[in-house]
Coordinates of C-alpha atoms in Angstrom, one line a residue:
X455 CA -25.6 50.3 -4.9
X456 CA -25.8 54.2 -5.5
X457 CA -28.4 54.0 -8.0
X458 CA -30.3 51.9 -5.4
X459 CA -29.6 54.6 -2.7
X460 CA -30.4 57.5 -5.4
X461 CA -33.9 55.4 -6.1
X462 CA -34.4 55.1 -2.1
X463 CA -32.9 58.0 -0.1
X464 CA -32.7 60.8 -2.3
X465 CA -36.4 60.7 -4.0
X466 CA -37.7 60.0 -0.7
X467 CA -35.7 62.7 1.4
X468 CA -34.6 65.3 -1.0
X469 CA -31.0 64.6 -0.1
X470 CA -27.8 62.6 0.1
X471 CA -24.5 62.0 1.8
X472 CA -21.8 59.9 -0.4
X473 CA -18.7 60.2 2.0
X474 CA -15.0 60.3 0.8
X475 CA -15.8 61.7 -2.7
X476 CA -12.5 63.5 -2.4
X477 CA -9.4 62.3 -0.6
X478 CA -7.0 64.7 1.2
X479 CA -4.9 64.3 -2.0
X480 CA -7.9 65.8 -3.9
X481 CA -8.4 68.9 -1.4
X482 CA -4.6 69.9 -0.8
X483 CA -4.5 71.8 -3.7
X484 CA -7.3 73.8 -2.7
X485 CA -6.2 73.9 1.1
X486 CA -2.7 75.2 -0.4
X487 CA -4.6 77.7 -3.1
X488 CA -6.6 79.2 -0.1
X489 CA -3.5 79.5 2.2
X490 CA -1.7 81.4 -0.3
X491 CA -4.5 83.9 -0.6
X492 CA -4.7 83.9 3.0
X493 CA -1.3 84.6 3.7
X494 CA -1.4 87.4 0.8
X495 CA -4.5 89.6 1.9
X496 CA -3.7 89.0 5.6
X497 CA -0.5 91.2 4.9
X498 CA -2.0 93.8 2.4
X499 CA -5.0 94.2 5.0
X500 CA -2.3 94.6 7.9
X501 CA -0.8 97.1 6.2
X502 CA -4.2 98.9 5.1
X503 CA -5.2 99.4 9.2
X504 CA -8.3 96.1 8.3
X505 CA -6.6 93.7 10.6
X506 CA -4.5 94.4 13.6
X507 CA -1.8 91.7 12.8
X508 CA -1.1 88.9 10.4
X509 CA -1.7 86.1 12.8
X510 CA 1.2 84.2 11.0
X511 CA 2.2 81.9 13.9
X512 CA -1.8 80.6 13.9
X513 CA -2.6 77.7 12.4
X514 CA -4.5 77.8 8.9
X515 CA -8.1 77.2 10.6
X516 CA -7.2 79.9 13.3
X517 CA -5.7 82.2 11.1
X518 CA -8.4 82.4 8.6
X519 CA -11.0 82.6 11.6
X520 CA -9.3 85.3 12.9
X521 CA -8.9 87.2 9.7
X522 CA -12.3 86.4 8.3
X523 CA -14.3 87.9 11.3
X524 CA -13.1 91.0 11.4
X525 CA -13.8 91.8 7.4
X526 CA -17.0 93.1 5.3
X527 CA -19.0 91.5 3.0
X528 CA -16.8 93.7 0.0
X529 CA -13.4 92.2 1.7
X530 CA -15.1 88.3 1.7
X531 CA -15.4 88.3 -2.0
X532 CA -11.7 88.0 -2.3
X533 CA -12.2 84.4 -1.4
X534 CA -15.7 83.9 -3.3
X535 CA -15.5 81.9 -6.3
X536 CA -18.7 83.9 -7.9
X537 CA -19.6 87.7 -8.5
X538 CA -22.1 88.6 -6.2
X539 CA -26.0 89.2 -6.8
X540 CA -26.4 90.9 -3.5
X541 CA -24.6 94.4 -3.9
X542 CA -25.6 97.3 -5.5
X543 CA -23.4 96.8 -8.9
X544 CA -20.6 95.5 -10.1
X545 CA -17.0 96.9 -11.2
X546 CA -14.2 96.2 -13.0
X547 CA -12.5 96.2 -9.1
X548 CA -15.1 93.6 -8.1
X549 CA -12.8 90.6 -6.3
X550 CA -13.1 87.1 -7.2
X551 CA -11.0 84.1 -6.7
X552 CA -10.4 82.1 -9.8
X553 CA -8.1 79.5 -9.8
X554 CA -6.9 75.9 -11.0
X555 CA -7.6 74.5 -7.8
X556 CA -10.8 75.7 -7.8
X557 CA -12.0 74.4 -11.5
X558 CA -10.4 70.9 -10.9
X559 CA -12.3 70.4 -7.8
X560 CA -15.6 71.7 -9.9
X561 CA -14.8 69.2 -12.9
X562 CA -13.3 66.5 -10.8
X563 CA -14.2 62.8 -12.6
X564 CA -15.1 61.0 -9.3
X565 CA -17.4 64.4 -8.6
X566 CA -19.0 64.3 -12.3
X567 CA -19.3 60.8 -12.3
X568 CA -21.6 61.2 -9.0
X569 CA -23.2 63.8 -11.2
X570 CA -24.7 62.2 -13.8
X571 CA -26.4 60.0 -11.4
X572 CA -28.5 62.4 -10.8
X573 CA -28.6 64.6 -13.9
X574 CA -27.6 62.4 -16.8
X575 CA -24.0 62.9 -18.9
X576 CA -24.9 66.1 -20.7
X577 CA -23.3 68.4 -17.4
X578 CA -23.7 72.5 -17.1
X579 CA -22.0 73.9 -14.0
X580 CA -24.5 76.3 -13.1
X581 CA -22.9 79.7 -11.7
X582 CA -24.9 80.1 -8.3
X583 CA -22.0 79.1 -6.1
X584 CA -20.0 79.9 -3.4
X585 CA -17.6 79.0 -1.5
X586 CA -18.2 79.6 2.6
X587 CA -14.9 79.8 5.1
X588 CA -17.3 79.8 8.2
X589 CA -15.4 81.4 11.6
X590 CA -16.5 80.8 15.3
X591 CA -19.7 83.3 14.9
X592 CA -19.0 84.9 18.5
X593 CA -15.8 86.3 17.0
X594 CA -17.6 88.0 14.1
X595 CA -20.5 89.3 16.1
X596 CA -17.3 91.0 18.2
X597 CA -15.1 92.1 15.2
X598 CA -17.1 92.8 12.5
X599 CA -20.0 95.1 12.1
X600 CA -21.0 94.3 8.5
X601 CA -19.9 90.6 7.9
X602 CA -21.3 88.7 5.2
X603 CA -23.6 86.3 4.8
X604 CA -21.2 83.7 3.8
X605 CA -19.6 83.6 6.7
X606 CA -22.7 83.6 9.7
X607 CA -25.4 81.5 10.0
X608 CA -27.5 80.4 6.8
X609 CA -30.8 81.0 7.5
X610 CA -33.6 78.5 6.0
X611 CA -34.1 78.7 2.4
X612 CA -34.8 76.5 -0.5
X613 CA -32.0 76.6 -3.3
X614 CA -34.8 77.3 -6.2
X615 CA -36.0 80.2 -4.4
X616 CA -32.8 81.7 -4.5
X617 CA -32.9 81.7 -8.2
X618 CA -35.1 83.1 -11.1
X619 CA -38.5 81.7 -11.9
X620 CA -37.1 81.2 -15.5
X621 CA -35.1 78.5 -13.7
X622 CA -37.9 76.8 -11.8
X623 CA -38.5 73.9 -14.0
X624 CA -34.3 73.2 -14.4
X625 CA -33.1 69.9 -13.1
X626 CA -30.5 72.0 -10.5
X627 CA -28.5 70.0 -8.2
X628 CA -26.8 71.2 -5.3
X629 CA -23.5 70.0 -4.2
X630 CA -22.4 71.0 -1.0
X631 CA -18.8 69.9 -0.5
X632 CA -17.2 69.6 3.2
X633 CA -13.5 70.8 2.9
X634 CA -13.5 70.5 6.5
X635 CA -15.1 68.2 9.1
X636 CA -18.6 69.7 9.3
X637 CA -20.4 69.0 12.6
X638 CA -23.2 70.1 15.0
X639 CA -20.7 72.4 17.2
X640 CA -18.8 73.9 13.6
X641 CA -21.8 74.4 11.8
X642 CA -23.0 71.8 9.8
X643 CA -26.3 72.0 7.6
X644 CA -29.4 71.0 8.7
X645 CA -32.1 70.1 6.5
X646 CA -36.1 69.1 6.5
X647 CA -36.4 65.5 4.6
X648 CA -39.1 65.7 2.4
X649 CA -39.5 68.9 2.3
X650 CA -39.0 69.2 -1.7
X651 CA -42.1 67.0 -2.0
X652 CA -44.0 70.5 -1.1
X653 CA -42.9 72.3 -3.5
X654 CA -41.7 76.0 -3.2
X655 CA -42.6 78.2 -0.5
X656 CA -42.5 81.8 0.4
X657 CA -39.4 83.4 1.1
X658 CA -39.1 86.6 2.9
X659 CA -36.1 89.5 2.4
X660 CA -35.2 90.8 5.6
X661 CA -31.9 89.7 6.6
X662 CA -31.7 87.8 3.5
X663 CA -33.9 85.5 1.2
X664 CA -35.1 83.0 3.7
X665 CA -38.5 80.8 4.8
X666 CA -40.2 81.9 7.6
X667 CA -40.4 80.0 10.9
X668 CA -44.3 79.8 10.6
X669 CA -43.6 77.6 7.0
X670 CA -41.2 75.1 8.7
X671 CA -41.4 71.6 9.5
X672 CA -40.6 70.9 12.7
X673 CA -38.1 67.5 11.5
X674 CA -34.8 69.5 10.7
X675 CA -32.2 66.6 10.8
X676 CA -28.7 68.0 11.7
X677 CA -26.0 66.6 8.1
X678 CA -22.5 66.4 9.8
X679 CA -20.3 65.1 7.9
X680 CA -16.4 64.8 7.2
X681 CA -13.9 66.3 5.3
X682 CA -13.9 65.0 1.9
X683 CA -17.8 63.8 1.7
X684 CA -20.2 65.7 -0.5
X685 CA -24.4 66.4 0.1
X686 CA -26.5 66.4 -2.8
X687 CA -29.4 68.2 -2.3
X688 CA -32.9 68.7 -4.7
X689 CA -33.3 72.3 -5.1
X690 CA -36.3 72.1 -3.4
X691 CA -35.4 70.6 -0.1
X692 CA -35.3 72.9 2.8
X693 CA -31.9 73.4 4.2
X694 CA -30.0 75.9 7.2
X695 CA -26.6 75.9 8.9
X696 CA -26.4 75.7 12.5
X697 CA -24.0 78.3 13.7
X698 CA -20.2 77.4 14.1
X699 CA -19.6 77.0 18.2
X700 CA -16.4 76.1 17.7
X701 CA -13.1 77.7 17.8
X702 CA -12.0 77.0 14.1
X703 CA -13.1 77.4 10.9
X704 CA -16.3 75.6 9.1
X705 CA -15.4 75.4 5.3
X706 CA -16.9 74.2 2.3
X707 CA -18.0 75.1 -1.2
X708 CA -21.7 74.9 -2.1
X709 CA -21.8 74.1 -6.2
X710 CA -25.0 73.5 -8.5
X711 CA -25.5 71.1 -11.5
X712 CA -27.6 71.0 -14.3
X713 CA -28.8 69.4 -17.6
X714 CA -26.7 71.9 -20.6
X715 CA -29.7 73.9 -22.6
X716 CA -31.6 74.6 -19.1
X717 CA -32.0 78.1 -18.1
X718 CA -29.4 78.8 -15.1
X719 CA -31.1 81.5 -13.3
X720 CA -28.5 83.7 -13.4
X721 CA -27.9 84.0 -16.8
X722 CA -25.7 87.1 -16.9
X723 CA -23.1 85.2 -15.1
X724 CA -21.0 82.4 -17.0
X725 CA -22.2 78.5 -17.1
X726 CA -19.7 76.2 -18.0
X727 CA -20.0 72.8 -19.9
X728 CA -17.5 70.2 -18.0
X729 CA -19.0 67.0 -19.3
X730 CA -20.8 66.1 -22.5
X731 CA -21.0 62.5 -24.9
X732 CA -23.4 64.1 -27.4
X733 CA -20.5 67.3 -27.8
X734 CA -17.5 66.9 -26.5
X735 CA -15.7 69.5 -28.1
X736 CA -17.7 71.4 -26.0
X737 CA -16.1 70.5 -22.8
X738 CA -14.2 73.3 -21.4
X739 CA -11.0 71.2 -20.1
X740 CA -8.6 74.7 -19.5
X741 CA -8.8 76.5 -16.0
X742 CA -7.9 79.6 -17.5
X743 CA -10.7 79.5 -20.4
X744 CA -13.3 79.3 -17.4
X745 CA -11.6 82.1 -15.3
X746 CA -11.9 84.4 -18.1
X747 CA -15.3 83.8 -18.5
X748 CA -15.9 85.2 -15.5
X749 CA -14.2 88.1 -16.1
X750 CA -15.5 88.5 -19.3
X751 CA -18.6 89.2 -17.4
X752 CA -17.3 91.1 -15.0
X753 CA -16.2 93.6 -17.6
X754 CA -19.4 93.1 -19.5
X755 CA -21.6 94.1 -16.5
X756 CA -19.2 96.8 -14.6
X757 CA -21.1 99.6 -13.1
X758 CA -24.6 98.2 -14.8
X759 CA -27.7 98.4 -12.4
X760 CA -27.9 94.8 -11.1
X761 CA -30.6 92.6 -12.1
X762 CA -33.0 91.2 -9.5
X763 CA -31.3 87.9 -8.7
X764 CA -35.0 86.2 -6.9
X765 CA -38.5 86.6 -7.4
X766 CA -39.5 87.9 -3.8
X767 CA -40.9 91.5 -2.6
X768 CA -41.1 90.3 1.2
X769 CA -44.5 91.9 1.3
X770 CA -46.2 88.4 1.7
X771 CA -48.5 88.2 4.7
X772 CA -46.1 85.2 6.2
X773 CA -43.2 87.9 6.4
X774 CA -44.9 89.9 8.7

């Protein structure tokens, strides 16, 4: 029935909901991995002077919406499960979060299997991901004067214009995970059906790597969905989040898949082979053998100028 849908739906639209990919079973290890951390940087950043108080009596939604507004774009990448393409460089000090949690949600069977619908068996997690821990964005307009992006609004954008033109003929698949009920009033994604059918179009740089209004389809169809459920997405479809009205968090991870042997588009940062029938013995199966690859390159690119990580000067007449 899938492969119908996949036929159907996601050729015609661009994208695709499967619900209850994961169960509650499946997240709680990353809910718990994520509370630790939580409960760890909420007392170092008490006792820096970052946050007034702990907020340990809050529950974890609360908490981490209290804590998360009131921090920088440097503090977020504590939580971020990538290095970061936006600052200025990297150092060996740069934070990321690497954990088992993490790399058996990324390599989880029932999520592969889903996978290789779309891209066939021979599976590259590409390294443009992120995870986004989304708090009410009326507390971090208040608390935070340099939040970042992962945690306001997402503006329009298409996922391959993000990326390197190197990478523009790769057979990338988003897959945006809800770890959290995502809905109109928290936040949810919104996206223009069809739009990958057109192709890529200008993005312009201030504020971020986004399309302009004048480019956009007026059908944006709001993608709630609950905890659990996963969006595929071309990497052409056109795609926003609304802003979170709510009192509580908005969380989920945003992962991309590809064919193994196509360029990634960010190919200083590691890619990681987590399903293959042609070599096997190329699978990496160990958390800790992808953690270090990330740190590998971490080490590998500290204090180096960073490379351009998209194709746009902003200096297209549609930006003005």
């Amino acid at each position: 029935m899938l492969t119908s849908t996949l036929d159907d739906t996601f050729e015609r639209q661009g994208y695709l909901v499967v619900e209850d990919i994961f169960t509650s079973v499946d997240l709680q290890p990353v809910i718990t991995d994520y509370t630790n951390l939580i409960d760890v940087l909420a007392y170092q950043w008490h006792h820096e002077g970052v946050i007034p108080e702990t907020y340990s009596g809050l529950p974890f939604g609360q908490r981490a919406a209290a804590i998360i507004s009131q921090i920088d774009e440097f503090q977020y990448r504590h939580f971020d499960i990538a290095l970061p393409n936006t600052m200025k460089n990297i150092t060996e000090e740069t934070p990321i979060h690497l954990s088992e949690g993490i790399f058996d949600l990324l390599t989880h069977p029932r999520l592969l299997d889903h996978v290789e619908m779309f891209i066939g068996p021979e599976i590259l997690v590409n390294p443009i991901q992120h995870v986004r821990i989304k708090p009410p964005e009326h507390l971090t307009r208040v608390r935070s004067s340099k939040p970042s992006g992962l945690v306001t609004r997402t503006g329009w954008h298409q996922d391959q214009g993000v990326a390197r033109p190197e990478a523009d003929q790769t057979q990338m698949l988003t897959v945006w995970v809800a770890v959290t009920d995502a809905t109109e009033e928290n936040g949810c994604l919104t996206v223009i059906p069809g739009s990958h059918r057109k192709g890529l179009v200008t993005h312009c740089t201030a504020g971020g790597v986004t399309i302009p209004e004048s480019l956009l389809d007026s059908n944006q169809v709001s993608v709630p969905m609950r905890a659990g459920s996963a969006l595929f997405m071309d990497s052409r479809t056109q795609h926003a989040s609304l802003t979170n009205r709510s009192e509580s968090i908005r969380w989920s991870f945003d992962l991309r898949y590809q064919p193994i042997g196509q360029p990634t588009g960010r190919e200083e940062f590691p890619a990681t082979i987590v399903r293959s029938r042609a070599h096997p013995e190329h699978v990496v199966t160990d958390w800790r053998v992808w953690a270090e690859s990330w740190l590998d390159a971490r080490t590998q690119l500290a204090d180096r100028p960073m490379i351009k990580s998209h194709r746009w000067s902003g200096d297209d007449p549609a930006c003005a």
